[in-house]
Tab-separated table of N, CA and C in Angstrom:
chain	number	residue	atom	x	y	z
A	1	UNK	N	-36.692	-37.794	-24.861
A	1	UNK	CA	-36.661	-37.669	-23.426
A	1	UNK	C	-35.619	-38.582	-22.823
A	2	UNK	N	-35.503	-39.732	-23.396
A	2	UNK	CA	-34.570	-40.715	-22.879
A	2	UNK	C	-33.140	-40.202	-22.962
A	3	UNK	N	-32.804	-39.507	-24.059
A	3	UNK	CA	-31.459	-38.944	-24.204
A	3	UNK	C	-31.218	-37.816	-23.189
A	4	UNK	N	-32.260	-37.016	-22.926
A	4	UNK	CA	-32.124	-35.951	-21.938
A	4	UNK	C	-31.877	-36.527	-20.550
A	5	UNK	N	-32.578	-37.580	-20.227
A	5	UNK	CA	-32.420	-38.217	-18.920
A	5	UNK	C	-31.004	-38.776	-18.776
A	6	UNK	N	-30.491	-39.423	-19.844
A	6	UNK	CA	-29.133	-39.972	-19.819
A	6	UNK	C	-28.115	-38.838	-19.687
A	7	UNK	N	-28.328	-37.743	-20.403
A	7	UNK	CA	-27.426	-36.595	-20.336
A	7	UNK	C	-27.417	-35.986	-18.937
A	8	UNK	N	-28.575	-35.916	-18.298
A	8	UNK	CA	-28.669	-35.389	-16.946
A	8	UNK	C	-27.915	-36.287	-15.962
A	9	UNK	N	-28.057	-37.592	-16.096
A	9	UNK	CA	-27.368	-38.531	-15.202
A	9	UNK	C	-25.856	-38.453	-15.417
A	10	UNK	N	-25.421	-38.359	-16.649
A	10	UNK	CA	-23.984	-38.256	-16.939
A	10	UNK	C	-23.437	-36.942	-16.368
A	11	UNK	N	-24.173	-35.850	-16.528
A	11	UNK	CA	-23.737	-34.554	-16.003
A	11	UNK	C	-23.604	-34.598	-14.484
A	12	UNK	N	-24.582	-35.194	-13.823
A	12	UNK	CA	-24.525	-35.312	-12.357
A	12	UNK	C	-23.350	-36.180	-11.941
A	13	UNK	N	-23.134	-37.278	-12.643
A	13	UNK	CA	-22.029	-38.184	-12.311
A	13	UNK	C	-20.682	-37.481	-12.495
A	14	UNK	N	-20.535	-36.732	-13.556
A	14	UNK	CA	-19.291	-36.008	-13.807
A	14	UNK	C	-19.093	-34.947	-12.726
A	15	UNK	N	-20.152	-34.222	-12.409
A	15	UNK	CA	-20.049	-33.184	-11.389
A	15	UNK	C	-19.666	-33.782	-10.039
A	16	UNK	N	-20.263	-34.897	-9.694
A	16	UNK	CA	-19.936	-35.556	-8.418
A	16	UNK	C	-18.506	-36.076	-8.404
A	17	UNK	N	-18.044	-36.595	-9.518
A	17	UNK	CA	-16.672	-37.111	-9.542
A	17	UNK	C	-15.657	-35.969	-9.466
A	18	UNK	N	-15.976	-34.840	-10.050
A	18	UNK	CA	-15.063	-33.693	-10.003
A	18	UNK	C	-15.019	-33.121	-8.589
A	19	UNK	N	-16.194	-32.945	-7.987
A	19	UNK	CA	-16.223	-32.336	-6.652
A	19	UNK	C	-15.775	-33.297	-5.563
A	20	UNK	N	-15.807	-34.568	-5.809
A	20	UNK	CA	-15.405	-35.510	-4.762
A	20	UNK	C	-13.924	-35.368	-4.422
A	21	UNK	N	-13.130	-34.980	-5.367
A	21	UNK	CA	-11.716	-34.765	-5.102
A	21	UNK	C	-11.476	-33.562	-4.205
A	22	UNK	N	-12.429	-32.635	-4.180
A	22	UNK	CA	-12.278	-31.416	-3.396
A	22	UNK	C	-12.965	-31.488	-2.038
A	23	UNK	N	-13.718	-32.524	-1.796
A	23	UNK	CA	-14.430	-32.613	-0.531
A	23	UNK	C	-13.653	-33.405	0.502
A	24	UNK	N	-12.435	-33.739	0.199
A	24	UNK	CA	-11.631	-34.432	1.186
A	24	UNK	C	-11.333	-33.483	2.330
A	25	UNK	N	-10.778	-33.993	3.393
A	25	UNK	CA	-10.527	-33.217	4.597
A	25	UNK	C	-9.446	-32.166	4.331
A	26	UNK	N	-9.881	-31.026	3.821
A	26	UNK	CA	-8.965	-29.928	3.510
A	26	UNK	C	-9.103	-28.892	4.614
A	27	UNK	N	-7.975	-28.502	5.191
A	27	UNK	CA	-8.007	-27.490	6.243
A	27	UNK	C	-7.929	-26.108	5.607
A	28	UNK	N	-8.823	-25.257	6.026
A	28	UNK	CA	-8.829	-23.891	5.520
A	28	UNK	C	-7.890	-23.055	6.372
A	29	UNK	N	-7.218	-22.090	5.754
A	29	UNK	CA	-6.337	-21.226	6.543
A	29	UNK	C	-7.147	-20.370	7.510
A	30	UNK	N	-6.570	-20.087	8.652
A	30	UNK	CA	-7.216	-19.242	9.638
A	30	UNK	C	-6.800	-17.804	9.367
A	31	UNK	N	-7.777	-16.968	9.227
A	31	UNK	CA	-7.513	-15.550	8.986
A	31	UNK	C	-8.023	-14.800	10.201
A	32	UNK	N	-7.117	-14.094	10.855
A	32	UNK	CA	-7.511	-13.342	12.042
A	32	UNK	C	-7.801	-11.908	11.661
A	33	UNK	N	-8.857	-11.411	12.204
A	33	UNK	CA	-9.183	-10.002	12.018
A	33	UNK	C	-8.565	-9.242	13.175
A	34	UNK	N	-7.491	-8.514	12.909
A	34	UNK	CA	-6.799	-7.785	13.970
A	34	UNK	C	-7.315	-6.366	14.117
A	35	UNK	N	-8.224	-5.946	13.254
A	35	UNK	CA	-8.782	-4.611	13.358
A	35	UNK	C	-9.597	-4.510	14.635
A	36	UNK	N	-9.409	-3.461	15.369
A	36	UNK	CA	-10.108	-3.188	16.620
A	36	UNK	C	-9.706	-4.100	17.766
A	37	UNK	N	-8.652	-4.876	17.627
A	37	UNK	CA	-8.155	-5.647	18.752
A	37	UNK	C	-7.105	-4.809	19.453
A	38	UNK	N	-7.168	-4.756	20.760
A	38	UNK	CA	-6.218	-3.946	21.505
A	38	UNK	C	-5.303	-4.845	22.309
A	39	UNK	N	-4.420	-5.501	21.627
A	39	UNK	CA	-3.443	-6.341	22.301
A	39	UNK	C	-2.311	-5.452	22.800
A	40	UNK	N	-1.790	-5.746	23.982
A	40	UNK	CA	-0.684	-4.927	24.472
A	40	UNK	C	0.515	-5.056	23.540
A	41	UNK	N	1.161	-3.940	23.317
A	41	UNK	CA	2.312	-3.987	22.422
A	41	UNK	C	3.457	-3.188	23.019
A	42	UNK	N	4.639	-3.576	22.653
A	42	UNK	CA	5.826	-2.841	23.074
A	42	UNK	C	6.076	-1.751	22.046
A	43	UNK	N	6.372	-0.572	22.523
A	43	UNK	CA	6.637	0.532	21.618
A	43	UNK	C	8.130	0.602	21.337
A	44	UNK	N	8.459	0.783	20.090
A	44	UNK	CA	9.841	0.921	19.648
A	44	UNK	C	10.206	2.403	19.658
A	45	UNK	N	11.251	2.765	20.409
A	45	UNK	CA	11.704	4.163	20.456
A	45	UNK	C	12.380	4.488	19.129
A	46	UNK	N	11.873	5.500	18.420
A	46	UNK	CA	12.413	5.837	17.101
A	46	UNK	C	12.629	7.344	16.969
A	47	UNK	N	13.436	7.690	16.002
A	47	UNK	CA	13.699	9.079	15.661
A	47	UNK	C	12.729	9.480	14.549
A	48	UNK	N	12.111	10.633	14.696
A	48	UNK	CA	11.115	11.095	13.726
A	48	UNK	C	11.675	11.218	12.314
A	49	UNK	N	12.914	11.707	12.194
A	49	UNK	CA	13.511	11.854	10.863
A	49	UNK	C	13.760	10.500	10.198
A	50	UNK	N	14.098	9.484	10.995
A	50	UNK	CA	14.250	8.136	10.439
A	50	UNK	C	12.915	7.624	9.911
A	51	UNK	N	11.852	7.933	10.633
A	51	UNK	CA	10.522	7.488	10.202
A	51	UNK	C	10.129	8.116	8.874
A	52	UNK	N	10.324	9.420	8.732
A	52	UNK	CA	9.906	10.065	7.481
A	52	UNK	C	10.823	9.687	6.320
A	53	UNK	N	12.048	9.264	6.629
A	53	UNK	CA	12.954	8.817	5.570
A	53	UNK	C	12.544	7.445	5.028
A	54	UNK	N	11.918	6.614	5.868
A	54	UNK	CA	11.505	5.260	5.473
A	54	UNK	C	10.135	4.929	6.050
A	55	UNK	N	9.082	5.578	5.586
A	55	UNK	CA	7.759	5.349	6.182
A	55	UNK	C	7.281	3.901	6.087
A	56	UNK	N	7.621	3.199	5.014
A	56	UNK	CA	7.180	1.805	4.855
A	56	UNK	C	7.777	0.892	5.914
A	57	UNK	N	8.967	1.222	6.371
A	57	UNK	CA	9.644	0.413	7.387
A	57	UNK	C	8.871	0.413	8.713
A	58	UNK	N	8.128	1.474	8.971
A	58	UNK	CA	7.430	1.626	10.246
A	58	UNK	C	5.932	1.367	10.148
A	59	UNK	N	5.450	1.032	8.950
A	59	UNK	CA	4.027	0.776	8.744
A	59	UNK	C	3.553	-0.361	9.648
A	60	UNK	N	2.460	-0.153	10.344
A	60	UNK	CA	1.847	-1.107	11.283
A	60	UNK	C	2.710	-1.400	12.501
A	61	UNK	N	3.649	-0.522	12.794
A	61	UNK	CA	4.506	-0.677	13.971
A	61	UNK	C	4.028	0.277	15.063
A	62	UNK	N	4.233	-0.142	16.307
A	62	UNK	CA	3.951	0.699	17.462
A	62	UNK	C	5.249	1.373	17.862
A	63	UNK	N	5.237	2.701	17.899
A	63	UNK	CA	6.463	3.458	18.110
A	63	UNK	C	6.266	4.531	19.173
A	64	UNK	N	7.394	4.969	19.731
A	64	UNK	CA	7.436	6.117	20.638
A	64	UNK	C	8.408	7.127	20.057
A	65	UNK	N	8.004	8.392	20.053
A	65	UNK	CA	8.806	9.470	19.475
A	65	UNK	C	8.892	10.610	20.488
A	66	UNK	N	10.088	11.175	20.629
A	66	UNK	CA	10.269	12.393	21.411
A	66	UNK	C	10.550	13.521	20.433
A	67	UNK	N	10.040	14.684	20.759
A	67	UNK	CA	10.290	15.825	19.892
A	67	UNK	C	9.828	17.112	20.518
A	68	UNK	N	10.012	18.187	19.771
A	68	UNK	CA	9.552	19.497	20.205
A	68	UNK	C	8.233	19.793	19.496
A	69	UNK	N	7.237	20.064	20.302
A	69	UNK	CA	5.917	20.405	19.787
A	69	UNK	C	6.027	21.626	18.879
A	70	UNK	N	5.283	21.606	17.762
A	70	UNK	CA	5.235	22.782	16.899
A	70	UNK	C	3.864	23.442	16.986
A	71	UNK	N	2.810	22.681	16.626
A	71	UNK	CA	1.464	23.260	16.663
A	71	UNK	C	0.413	22.187	16.438
A	72	UNK	N	-0.810	22.512	16.846
A	72	UNK	CA	-1.962	21.713	16.465
A	72	UNK	C	-2.375	22.195	15.082
A	73	UNK	N	-2.922	21.287	14.281
A	73	UNK	CA	-3.225	21.611	12.899
A	73	UNK	C	-4.405	20.764	12.414
A	74	UNK	N	-4.876	21.058	11.229
A	74	UNK	CA	-5.897	20.222	10.580
A	74	UNK	C	-5.296	19.432	9.416
A	75	UNK	N	-3.973	19.446	9.311
A	75	UNK	CA	-3.276	18.775	8.219
A	75	UNK	C	-3.630	17.290	8.165
A	76	UNK	N	-4.089	16.827	7.019
A	76	UNK	CA	-4.370	15.411	6.807
A	76	UNK	C	-5.725	14.932	7.281
A	77	UNK	N	-6.461	15.754	7.980
A	77	UNK	CA	-7.779	15.333	8.459
A	77	UNK	C	-8.752	15.202	7.291
A	78	UNK	N	-9.634	14.235	7.385
A	78	UNK	CA	-10.672	13.961	6.390
A	78	UNK	C	-10.107	13.557	5.026
A	79	UNK	N	-8.846	13.127	4.975
A	79	UNK	CA	-8.241	12.638	3.728
A	79	UNK	C	-8.622	11.162	3.580
A	80	UNK	N	-9.367	10.828	2.555
A	80	UNK	CA	-9.990	9.511	2.418
A	80	UNK	C	-9.042	8.317	2.571
A	81	UNK	N	-7.863	8.274	1.938
A	81	UNK	CA	-7.019	7.084	2.083
A	81	UNK	C	-6.501	6.839	3.509
A	82	UNK	N	-6.512	7.845	4.347
A	82	UNK	CA	-6.041	7.681	5.732
A	82	UNK	C	-7.049	8.354	6.665
A	83	UNK	N	-8.296	8.030	6.511
A	83	UNK	CA	-9.395	8.782	7.106
A	83	UNK	C	-9.347	8.902	8.629
A	84	UNK	N	-9.282	10.139	9.080
A	84	UNK	CA	-9.455	10.500	10.477
A	84	UNK	C	-10.346	11.739	10.460
A	85	UNK	N	-11.474	11.631	11.106
A	85	UNK	CA	-12.479	12.687	11.077
A	85	UNK	C	-12.028	13.924	11.836
A	86	UNK	N	-12.252	15.078	11.236
A	86	UNK	CA	-11.911	16.348	11.882
A	86	UNK	C	-12.828	16.634	13.064
A	87	UNK	N	-13.933	15.924	13.176
A	87	UNK	CA	-14.811	16.093	14.326
A	87	UNK	C	-14.252	15.393	15.568
A	88	UNK	N	-13.495	14.307	15.364
A	88	UNK	CA	-12.992	13.520	16.490
A	88	UNK	C	-11.499	13.714	16.753
A	89	UNK	N	-10.750	14.133	15.730
A	89	UNK	CA	-9.295	14.192	15.836
A	89	UNK	C	-8.753	15.573	15.504
A	90	UNK	N	-7.546	15.812	15.957
A	90	UNK	CA	-6.760	16.977	15.566
A	90	UNK	C	-5.357	16.448	15.257
A	91	UNK	N	-4.686	17.075	14.339
A	91	UNK	CA	-3.317	16.704	14.015
A	91	UNK	C	-2.389	17.583	14.836
A	92	UNK	N	-1.249	17.031	15.221
A	92	UNK	CA	-0.223	17.901	15.777
A	92	UNK	C	1.075	17.625	15.044
A	93	UNK	N	1.883	18.661	14.961
A	93	UNK	CA	3.164	18.573	14.280
A	93	UNK	C	4.272	18.796	15.288
A	94	UNK	N	5.406	18.157	15.033
A	94	UNK	CA	6.603	18.425	15.820
A	94	UNK	C	7.590	19.155	14.930
A	95	UNK	N	8.593	19.737	15.558
A	95	UNK	CA	9.595	20.475	14.798
A	95	UNK	C	10.669	19.530	14.274
A	96	UNK	N	11.208	19.860	13.126
A	96	UNK	CA	12.344	19.113	12.575
A	96	UNK	C	13.505	19.302	13.531
A	97	UNK	N	14.170	18.224	13.919
A	97	UNK	CA	15.305	18.384	14.832
A	97	UNK	C	16.634	18.500	14.094
A	98	UNK	N	16.586	18.530	12.751
A	98	UNK	CA	17.813	18.724	11.977
A	98	UNK	C	18.005	20.190	11.568
A	99	UNK	N	17.081	21.052	11.971
A	99	UNK	CA	17.190	22.486	11.716
A	99	UNK	C	17.220	23.180	13.067
A	100	UNK	N	18.330	23.846	13.373
A	100	UNK	CA	18.505	24.436	14.701
A	100	UNK	C	18.196	25.933	14.758
A	101	UNK	N	18.319	26.647	13.641
A	101	UNK	CA	18.170	28.096	13.684
A	101	UNK	C	16.775	28.602	13.294
A	102	UNK	N	15.857	27.688	12.976
A	102	UNK	CA	14.489	28.056	12.638
A	102	UNK	C	13.547	26.989	13.187
A	103	UNK	N	12.295	27.352	13.365
A	103	UNK	CA	11.266	26.376	13.750
A	103	UNK	C	10.555	25.905	12.485
A	104	UNK	N	10.912	24.717	12.034
A	104	UNK	CA	10.332	24.155	10.815
A	104	UNK	C	9.533	22.904	11.209
A	105	UNK	N	8.228	22.860	10.892
A	105	UNK	CA	7.440	21.673	11.246
A	105	UNK	C	7.799	20.476	10.360
A	106	UNK	N	7.725	19.297	10.942
A	106	UNK	CA	7.971	18.047	10.224
A	106	UNK	C	6.632	17.604	9.622
A	107	UNK	N	6.251	18.244	8.522
A	107	UNK	CA	4.929	18.034	7.934
A	107	UNK	C	4.778	16.672	7.261
A	108	UNK	N	5.878	15.952	7.086
A	108	UNK	CA	5.803	14.610	6.492
A	108	UNK	C	5.312	13.576	7.505
A	109	UNK	N	5.125	14.003	8.749
A	109	UNK	CA	4.605	13.118	9.788
A	109	UNK	C	3.290	13.705	10.289
A	110	UNK	N	2.204	12.992	9.992
A	110	UNK	CA	0.888	13.418	10.434
A	110	UNK	C	0.487	12.565	11.629
A	111	UNK	N	0.427	13.185	12.794
A	111	UNK	CA	0.104	12.459	14.024
A	111	UNK	C	-1.263	12.928	14.492
A	112	UNK	N	-2.167	11.966	14.680
A	112	UNK	CA	-3.542	12.271	15.045
A	112	UNK	C	-3.757	11.990	16.522
A	113	UNK	N	-4.431	12.927	17.165
A	113	UNK	CA	-4.722	12.838	18.584
A	113	UNK	C	-6.216	13.083	18.754
A	114	UNK	N	-6.846	12.319	19.628
A	114	UNK	CA	-8.266	12.547	19.908
A	114	UNK	C	-8.423	13.974	20.425
A	115	UNK	N	-9.443	14.643	19.976
A	115	UNK	CA	-9.671	16.030	20.386
A	115	UNK	C	-9.833	16.146	21.906
A	116	UNK	N	-10.452	15.152	22.523
A	116	UNK	CA	-10.632	15.207	23.981
A	116	UNK	C	-9.295	15.235	24.705
A	117	UNK	N	-8.295	14.532	24.190
A	117	UNK	CA	-6.948	14.554	24.786
A	117	UNK	C	-6.238	15.865	24.439
A	118	UNK	N	-6.367	16.312	23.215
A	118	UNK	CA	-5.700	17.548	22.787
A	118	UNK	C	-6.170	18.746	23.601
A	119	UNK	N	-7.439	18.768	23.968
A	119	UNK	CA	-7.982	19.887	24.735
A	119	UNK	C	-7.305	20.028	26.097
A	120	UNK	N	-6.724	18.963	26.604
A	120	UNK	CA	-6.001	19.012	27.874
A	120	UNK	C	-4.659	19.730	27.723
A	121	UNK	N	-4.216	19.942	26.498
A	121	UNK	CA	-2.882	20.492	26.232
A	121	UNK	C	-2.933	21.754	25.376
A	122	UNK	N	-3.982	22.526	25.506
A	122	UNK	CA	-4.122	23.716	24.663
A	122	UNK	C	-3.100	24.796	24.999
A	123	UNK	N	-2.450	24.670	26.158
A	123	UNK	CA	-1.470	25.672	26.553
A	123	UNK	C	-0.062	25.368	26.054
A	124	UNK	N	0.092	24.342	25.208
A	124	UNK	CA	1.413	24.021	24.654
A	124	UNK	C	1.876	25.116	23.703
A	125	UNK	N	3.172	25.355	23.705
A	125	UNK	CA	3.778	26.321	22.789
A	125	UNK	C	4.835	25.636	21.946
A	126	UNK	N	5.144	26.234	20.817
A	126	UNK	CA	6.211	25.714	19.960
A	126	UNK	C	7.495	25.612	20.768
A	127	UNK	N	8.124	24.460	20.705
A	127	UNK	CA	9.373	24.236	21.426
A	127	UNK	C	9.216	23.431	22.703
A	128	UNK	N	7.984	23.282	23.203
A	128	UNK	CA	7.770	22.439	24.379
A	128	UNK	C	8.086	20.993	24.008
A	129	UNK	N	8.758	20.285	24.912
A	129	UNK	CA	9.171	18.907	24.618
A	129	UNK	C	8.048	17.938	24.970
A	130	UNK	N	7.774	17.045	24.018
A	130	UNK	CA	6.713	16.054	24.203
A	130	UNK	C	7.229	14.669	23.840
A	131	UNK	N	6.479	13.680	24.267
A	131	UNK	CA	6.714	12.294	23.866
A	131	UNK	C	5.347	11.708	23.563
A	132	UNK	N	5.266	10.956	22.482
A	132	UNK	CA	3.999	10.333	22.122
A	132	UNK	C	4.258	8.932	21.588
A	133	UNK	N	3.301	8.072	21.832
A	133	UNK	CA	3.387	6.675	21.397
A	133	UNK	C	2.114	6.334	20.647
A	134	UNK	N	2.264	5.460	19.673
A	134	UNK	CA	1.099	5.039	18.913
A	134	UNK	C	1.483	4.135	17.773
A	135	UNK	N	0.536	3.947	16.877
A	135	UNK	CA	0.733	3.027	15.755
A	135	UNK	C	0.731	3.785	14.438
A	136	UNK	N	1.706	3.453	13.593
A	136	UNK	CA	1.760	4.002	12.237
A	136	UNK	C	0.769	3.187	11.401
A	137	UNK	N	-0.279	3.831	10.930
A	137	UNK	CA	-1.341	3.095	10.244
A	137	UNK	C	-1.336	3.270	8.731
A	138	UNK	N	-0.538	4.196	8.211
A	138	UNK	CA	-0.519	4.403	6.763
A	138	UNK	C	0.786	5.071	6.341
A	139	UNK	N	1.102	4.887	5.061
A	139	UNK	CA	2.218	5.619	4.453
A	139	UNK	C	1.739	6.292	3.162
A	140	UNK	N	0.476	6.697	3.171
A	140	UNK	CA	-0.111	7.386	2.020
A	140	UNK	C	0.716	8.623	1.678
A	141	UNK	N	0.860	8.880	0.393
A	141	UNK	CA	1.624	10.018	-0.137
A	141	UNK	C	3.098	9.964	0.249
A	142	UNK	N	3.581	8.792	0.713
A	142	UNK	CA	4.971	8.656	1.115
A	142	UNK	C	5.271	9.300	2.463
A	143	UNK	N	4.224	9.585	3.242
A	143	UNK	CA	4.366	10.211	4.555
A	143	UNK	C	4.031	9.213	5.660
A	144	UNK	N	4.353	9.581	6.883
A	144	UNK	CA	4.006	8.779	8.059
A	144	UNK	C	2.670	9.283	8.588
A	145	UNK	N	1.706	8.377	8.764
A	145	UNK	CA	0.390	8.691	9.317
A	145	UNK	C	0.256	7.849	10.577
A	146	UNK	N	0.067	8.491	11.707
A	146	UNK	CA	0.146	7.800	12.983
A	146	UNK	C	-0.974	8.231	13.923
A	147	UNK	N	-1.519	7.269	14.656
A	147	UNK	CA	-2.465	7.559	15.729
A	147	UNK	C	-1.689	7.622	17.033
A	148	UNK	N	-1.808	8.716	17.768
A	148	UNK	CA	-1.156	8.841	19.068
A	148	UNK	C	-2.074	8.225	20.125
A	149	UNK	N	-1.588	7.185	20.772
A	149	UNK	CA	-2.344	6.521	21.829
A	149	UNK	C	-1.968	7.076	23.200
A	150	UNK	N	-0.730	7.545	23.327
A	150	UNK	CA	-0.238	8.152	24.559
A	150	UNK	C	0.411	9.479	24.194
A	151	UNK	N	0.193	10.488	25.015
A	151	UNK	CA	0.737	11.817	24.760
A	151	UNK	C	1.194	12.388	26.092
A	152	UNK	N	2.475	12.726	26.188
A	152	UNK	CA	3.044	13.225	27.436
A	152	UNK	C	3.827	14.504	27.175
A	153	UNK	N	3.603	15.507	28.001
A	153	UNK	CA	4.397	16.738	27.948
A	153	UNK	C	5.589	16.521	28.876
A	154	UNK	N	6.802	16.612	28.336
A	154	UNK	CA	8.018	16.404	29.121
A	154	UNK	C	8.480	17.694	29.782
A	155	UNK	N	8.587	18.754	29.011
A	155	UNK	CA	8.964	20.068	29.562
A	155	UNK	C	8.215	21.153	28.812
A	156	UNK	N	7.854	22.186	29.559
A	156	UNK	CA	7.208	23.342	28.954
A	156	UNK	C	8.041	24.568	29.246
A	157	UNK	N	8.113	25.445	28.255
A	157	UNK	CA	8.794	26.720	28.464
A	157	UNK	C	7.984	27.533	29.462
A	158	UNK	N	8.665	28.306	30.302
A	158	UNK	CA	7.911	29.188	31.204
A	158	UNK	C	7.119	30.204	30.387
A	159	UNK	N	5.919	30.489	30.845
A	159	UNK	CA	5.057	31.449	30.148
A	159	UNK	C	5.617	32.853	30.335
A	160	UNK	N	5.613	33.613	29.257
A	160	UNK	CA	6.091	34.987	29.326
A	160	UNK	C	4.997	35.857	29.928
A	161	UNK	N	5.375	36.682	30.875
A	161	UNK	CA	4.410	37.570	31.501
A	161	UNK	C	4.208	38.789	30.615
A	162	UNK	N	2.970	39.190	30.509
A	162	UNK	CA	2.677	40.389	29.722
A	162	UNK	C	2.658	41.602	30.654
A	163	UNK	N	3.196	42.682	30.173
A	163	UNK	CA	3.214	43.917	30.969
A	163	UNK	C	2.279	44.939	30.375
A	164	UNK	N	1.741	45.782	31.237
A	164	UNK	CA	0.794	46.811	30.764
A	164	UNK	C	1.504	48.080	30.459
């Protein structure tokens, strides 16, 4: 028993001497949780083709993009690595501005808009000019994934009248 008691005292003494070096006034780094914080940010005006050419360059950046609306879509919704629920969001695509003789969607850019906002713009047609601002939140699959915080219709084509 006497040896066990001595071993216990030596173990405690060693443990205290080891930890005493670590209990000095050490400052811990401050880690801020920026998720769900809505700090005002300046939006950087960017070209959509530049974004899809270098998605990593724009990751976590607040940007503004002008383009021609193509269509509302379900592209990218409910994709786990960049999760946006199809119940709350809709995707919209813009047209590639490097193709002039066809309407080709820029599918490498997935822009998510709250369904409540999208419902205000159901009368948009392909070719209508829009501007949207938001944050690029992912570059999954080498694409741009962006939440649209602001959505503005700049010009709309006149509606074609149907004849009987």
